[in-house]
XYZ file of C-alpha atoms in Angstrom:
342
model
C -57.087 -30.746 29.645
C -54.669 -27.963 28.689
C -52.233 -30.464 27.141
C -55.050 -31.990 25.084
C -56.175 -28.541 23.902
C -52.629 -27.480 23.063
C -51.993 -30.734 21.194
C -55.211 -30.327 19.233
C -54.536 -26.720 18.293
C -50.927 -27.382 17.367
C -52.212 -30.079 15.027
C -54.455 -27.378 13.598
C -51.374 -25.336 12.757
C -49.817 -28.412 11.153
C -52.879 -28.612 8.931
C -52.354 -24.961 8.125
C -48.803 -25.710 7.011
C -50.160 -28.392 4.660
C -52.810 -26.040 3.260
C -50.200 -23.368 2.560
C -48.212 -25.500 0.095
C -47.827 -23.532 -3.095
C -48.938 -20.312 -1.386
C -46.853 -17.231 -0.628
C -45.074 -16.754 2.695
C -42.389 -14.380 3.884
C -38.640 -14.953 3.952
C -36.288 -12.750 5.955
C -32.538 -13.067 6.072
C -31.555 -10.313 8.472
C -31.910 -10.552 12.255
C -31.893 -8.052 15.098
C -32.449 -8.328 18.821
C -35.300 -6.336 20.336
C -36.863 -6.314 23.774
C -40.605 -6.388 24.367
C -42.239 -6.655 27.785
C -44.980 -9.234 28.174
C -47.846 -9.896 30.528
C -49.199 -13.401 30.993
C -52.847 -13.576 30.035
C -53.780 -14.895 33.458
C -52.443 -11.802 35.243
C -54.336 -9.188 33.223
C -53.479 -5.530 32.674
C -55.369 -2.359 33.476
C -54.907 0.146 30.646
C -55.150 3.913 31.006
C -57.818 5.233 28.677
C -59.468 8.508 27.815
C -63.052 9.100 28.907
C -62.577 7.080 32.102
C -65.993 8.324 33.292
C -67.806 6.032 30.837
C -67.588 2.288 30.090
C -64.413 1.473 28.187
C -64.914 -0.070 24.762
C -62.457 -2.648 23.474
C -61.992 -4.302 20.106
C -60.904 -7.958 19.835
C -59.482 -8.562 16.357
C -59.172 -12.211 15.352
C -56.522 -14.000 13.315
C -57.023 -15.220 9.758
C -54.209 -14.143 7.437
C -55.326 -12.280 4.313
C -58.895 -12.294 5.619
C -57.667 -9.574 7.967
C -58.571 -7.084 5.236
C -62.057 -7.343 6.735
C -60.744 -5.684 9.908
C -60.056 -2.559 7.849
C -63.660 -2.470 6.667
C -64.952 -2.869 10.218
C -62.718 -0.082 11.521
C -63.809 2.226 8.697
C -67.461 1.867 9.641
C -66.905 2.165 13.408
C -64.778 5.257 12.913
C -67.263 6.875 10.513
C -70.114 6.209 12.957
C -68.240 7.688 15.889
C -68.041 4.443 17.867
C -65.222 5.049 20.366
C -62.504 2.396 20.583
C -60.523 2.787 23.788
C -58.288 -0.277 23.453
C -57.495 -3.120 21.077
C -56.261 -6.676 21.557
C -55.363 -8.596 18.432
C -54.091 -11.998 17.421
C -51.928 -12.652 14.350
C -53.268 -10.477 11.480
C -55.624 -8.926 14.038
C -52.624 -7.744 16.027
C -51.034 -6.345 12.869
C -54.103 -4.310 11.889
C -54.862 -3.307 15.480
C -51.275 -2.398 16.281
C -50.724 -0.271 13.189
C -54.092 1.451 13.644
C -53.277 2.169 17.290
C -49.938 3.607 16.187
C -51.764 6.205 14.128
C -51.411 4.667 10.668
C -54.406 6.134 8.772
C -57.144 3.733 7.726
C -56.878 4.863 4.109
C -53.192 3.876 4.168
C -54.023 0.451 5.611
C -56.844 0.087 3.100
C -54.481 0.888 0.221
C -51.891 -1.588 1.482
C -54.491 -4.368 1.625
C -56.290 -3.504 -1.616
C -53.049 -3.375 -3.624
C -51.697 -6.435 -1.747
C -48.621 -4.522 -0.538
C -49.061 -5.625 3.066
C -49.546 -9.291 2.213
C -46.660 -9.247 -0.264
C -44.401 -7.943 2.489
C -45.808 -10.542 4.856
C -45.270 -13.335 2.306
C -42.476 -12.461 -0.091
C -41.423 -15.910 -1.332
C -43.563 -18.866 -2.515
C -43.581 -21.703 0.013
C -42.686 -24.173 -2.738
C -39.486 -22.226 -3.409
C -38.712 -22.085 0.291
C -39.160 -25.859 0.585
C -36.911 -26.465 -2.426
C -34.087 -24.443 -0.888
C -34.684 -25.817 2.628
C -31.874 -28.423 2.339
C -29.443 -25.605 1.577
C -30.655 -23.678 4.613
C -29.873 -26.716 6.775
C -26.186 -26.670 5.822
C -25.170 -24.199 8.582
C -26.359 -26.744 11.141
C -23.712 -29.138 9.871
C -21.016 -26.712 10.964
C -22.507 -26.074 14.385
C -24.887 -23.149 13.742
C -28.184 -23.772 15.518
C -31.341 -21.786 14.755
C -34.919 -22.061 15.922
C -37.191 -24.365 13.968
C -39.156 -22.845 11.101
C -38.875 -22.005 7.416
C -38.424 -18.250 7.728
C -37.902 -15.517 10.319
C -40.359 -12.737 9.534
C -37.850 -10.006 10.366
C -38.400 -8.179 7.077
C -42.077 -7.884 7.851
C -41.271 -6.643 11.352
C -39.175 -3.876 9.830
C -41.898 -3.142 7.276
C -44.384 -2.587 10.108
C -42.055 -0.369 12.103
C -41.244 1.699 9.034
C -44.969 2.462 8.592
C -45.081 3.981 12.060
C -43.897 7.326 13.387
C -40.602 6.608 15.242
C -42.116 8.130 18.372
C -44.764 5.390 18.390
C -42.642 2.326 17.741
C -42.944 1.317 21.391
C -46.326 -0.106 22.372
C -46.564 2.034 25.496
C -46.490 5.145 23.272
C -49.460 4.157 21.103
C -52.682 6.157 20.844
C -54.573 3.632 22.984
C -53.770 0.563 25.132
C -52.884 -2.338 22.852
C -51.978 -6.001 23.298
C -50.643 -8.462 20.738
C -51.549 -11.986 21.834
C -48.859 -14.645 21.496
C -48.212 -18.131 22.856
C -45.014 -18.927 24.722
C -43.409 -22.257 23.846
C -41.489 -22.057 27.125
C -44.303 -21.876 29.671
C -47.253 -22.887 27.463
C -49.152 -19.713 28.381
C -50.772 -17.035 26.256
C -49.091 -13.666 26.769
C -50.265 -10.132 26.182
C -47.387 -8.218 24.586
C -48.055 -4.740 25.915
C -44.712 -2.939 25.981
C -41.597 -2.578 23.900
C -41.008 -2.727 20.159
C -44.283 -2.831 18.203
C -42.890 -4.632 15.146
C -41.410 -7.399 17.291
C -44.727 -7.951 19.057
C -46.552 -8.175 15.723
C -43.901 -10.564 14.412
C -44.335 -12.807 17.461
C -48.137 -12.775 17.384
C -48.124 -13.891 13.721
C -45.333 -16.489 13.860
C -47.229 -19.532 12.505
C -45.653 -22.705 13.991
C -43.714 -24.764 11.467
C -43.601 -21.937 8.939
C -42.153 -18.949 10.748
C -39.421 -19.259 13.319
C -40.542 -18.462 16.870
C -39.561 -15.049 18.190
C -37.345 -14.743 21.252
C -38.329 -11.970 23.665
C -36.885 -11.545 27.151
C -35.984 -15.224 27.521
C -39.326 -16.392 26.163
C -40.043 -17.965 22.784
C -43.266 -16.885 21.089
C -45.432 -18.214 18.265
C -48.751 -17.220 16.702
C -51.325 -16.476 19.404
C -54.032 -18.079 17.263
C -52.944 -21.490 18.510
C -54.989 -20.913 21.677
C -56.575 -17.448 21.482
C -57.509 -16.626 17.907
C -60.257 -14.144 18.851
C -58.898 -12.537 22.048
C -62.126 -11.480 23.745
C -60.976 -12.490 27.224
C -57.720 -10.610 26.842
C -59.459 -7.465 25.625
C -61.264 -7.465 28.960
C -57.997 -8.093 30.792
C -56.623 -5.057 28.965
C -59.357 -3.039 30.673
C -62.428 -3.141 28.417
C -65.935 -3.078 29.902
C -67.639 -3.597 26.533
C -66.065 -5.824 23.861
C -66.727 -5.880 20.134
C -65.213 -9.044 18.631
C -64.366 -9.435 14.958
C -64.266 -13.070 13.827
C -62.861 -13.437 10.295
C -63.156 -17.223 10.019
C -64.819 -18.699 6.968
C -68.298 -20.004 7.661
C -68.843 -23.759 7.916
C -71.359 -24.932 5.331
C -72.162 -28.475 4.110
C -70.074 -29.571 1.110
C -70.611 -32.456 -1.352
C -68.621 -35.689 -1.098
C -66.798 -35.051 -4.369
C -65.056 -32.026 -2.837
C -62.874 -34.336 -0.755
C -61.362 -35.988 -3.819
C -59.377 -32.828 -4.465
C -55.773 -32.605 -3.258
C -55.516 -30.879 0.113
C -59.290 -30.724 0.566
C -59.368 -32.730 3.802
C -56.667 -30.603 5.450
C -58.423 -27.397 4.389
C -61.744 -28.640 5.750
C -60.103 -29.711 8.991
C -58.532 -26.283 9.396
C -61.871 -24.545 8.851
C -63.632 -26.812 11.355
C -60.889 -26.448 13.949
C -60.826 -22.644 13.699
C -64.587 -22.408 14.035
C -64.602 -24.835 16.953
C -61.886 -22.828 18.687
C -63.284 -19.347 18.029
C -67.009 -19.747 18.655
C -66.660 -20.260 22.433
C -64.324 -17.262 22.647
C -66.805 -15.025 20.820
C -69.538 -15.891 23.316
C -67.759 -13.684 25.820
C -68.118 -10.596 23.621
C -70.929 -8.061 23.882
C -71.193 -7.859 20.091
C -69.697 -10.154 17.436
C -69.026 -8.970 13.903
C -68.492 -11.861 11.473
C -67.615 -10.715 7.929
C -68.172 -13.139 5.059
C -64.595 -14.097 4.157
C -65.541 -17.371 2.459
C -63.117 -18.273 -0.302
C -60.346 -15.897 0.757
C -57.187 -17.935 1.316
C -55.250 -17.350 4.517
C -52.208 -16.487 2.419
C -53.825 -14.779 -0.556
C -51.844 -12.021 -2.239
C -54.630 -11.264 -4.719
C -55.732 -7.641 -4.893
C -59.293 -8.814 -5.499
C -59.297 -10.703 -2.177
C -58.034 -7.642 -0.351
C -60.809 -5.511 -1.819
C -63.432 -8.193 -1.144
C -62.284 -8.569 2.455
C -62.539 -4.827 3.101
C -66.031 -4.723 1.591
C -67.099 -7.748 3.646
C -65.911 -6.015 6.815
C -67.858 -2.870 5.958
C -71.048 -4.825 5.252
C -70.830 -6.898 8.430
C -70.088 -3.835 10.574
C -73.084 -1.952 9.133
C -75.314 -4.939 9.879
C -74.063 -4.946 13.474
C -74.471 -1.167 13.986
C -78.056 -1.256 15.316
C -77.038 -3.774 18.009
C -73.856 -1.875 18.847
C -75.635 1.478 19.115
C -78.530 0.095 21.156
C -76.225 -1.571 23.670
C -73.923 1.444 23.948
C -76.942 3.730 24.354
C -78.134 1.560 27.256
C -74.738 2.178 28.870
C -74.966 5.910 28.290
C -72.128 5.926 25.752
C -74.168 6.901 22.683
C -77.488 8.457 21.898
C -79.872 6.292 19.888
C -80.157 9.215 17.489
C -76.473 8.943 16.680
């Protein structure tokens, strides 16, 4: 069963690679070695949180590339409404937003970096078409015995970009403002792992290493790729982190009927397959959440570097979070966390 699921979801990532042709992805030439401690998802982790006398509230931030701007909008509303967030688990772009937020990067800074496309331009610095054109040149070192992990680019520049946004005192996950886990899949043991200690930038790099595009990230003898392959909305792992109440943020596009003529366009079948696969993978995960926030990210490309998409994603997150507020407040009030008047 697991092999079938893994095979199916890896084929999903292959479809993603097809859909990204002509889009922008990152290229990094430098490399450094960093250590990050991991916890297998099956073992769980109890985080130390403030306000231990009340139920602990966790946020599960899903993957979805540039659609992750919606996470900023959600966080803005939750913060403005005084909804406490004791811990965060994130996958791919969800880990990036959640990790930087947990490291104390202000929301207005994250909002600026999404709305002016700075974050996505650092995440994807070179067009994929250019990278493919120069790929034969990049293979030349193999002819003289140099062996590297499979993938078009490393993602090290983005790792450094993330770490440079953070106070040096908080560049280790265990020093963040709240318990945090970046979800990543190990190619070695086939298990999802919760990256909960060590270098923050390395964990974010591993959690967002899309198979076939970005080279896997080696950590402590393991080899990690994008956690979205098996756990794109990490509800279960937010609970393993210690949450009693989980708010999930699903940034997938919605699945709506489309006319036959749409599938005569180049790449349309692969894009449709990707959308269907992501929805099929994420819906069951979201059922385990206490509240699901699903911003309308329709039409925002996974790899968009458009400022307009960043702004639209943030607005969509704000709107969806406001719509979910009555449910969130009612459920938290029933647990004694909030007053219904709040």
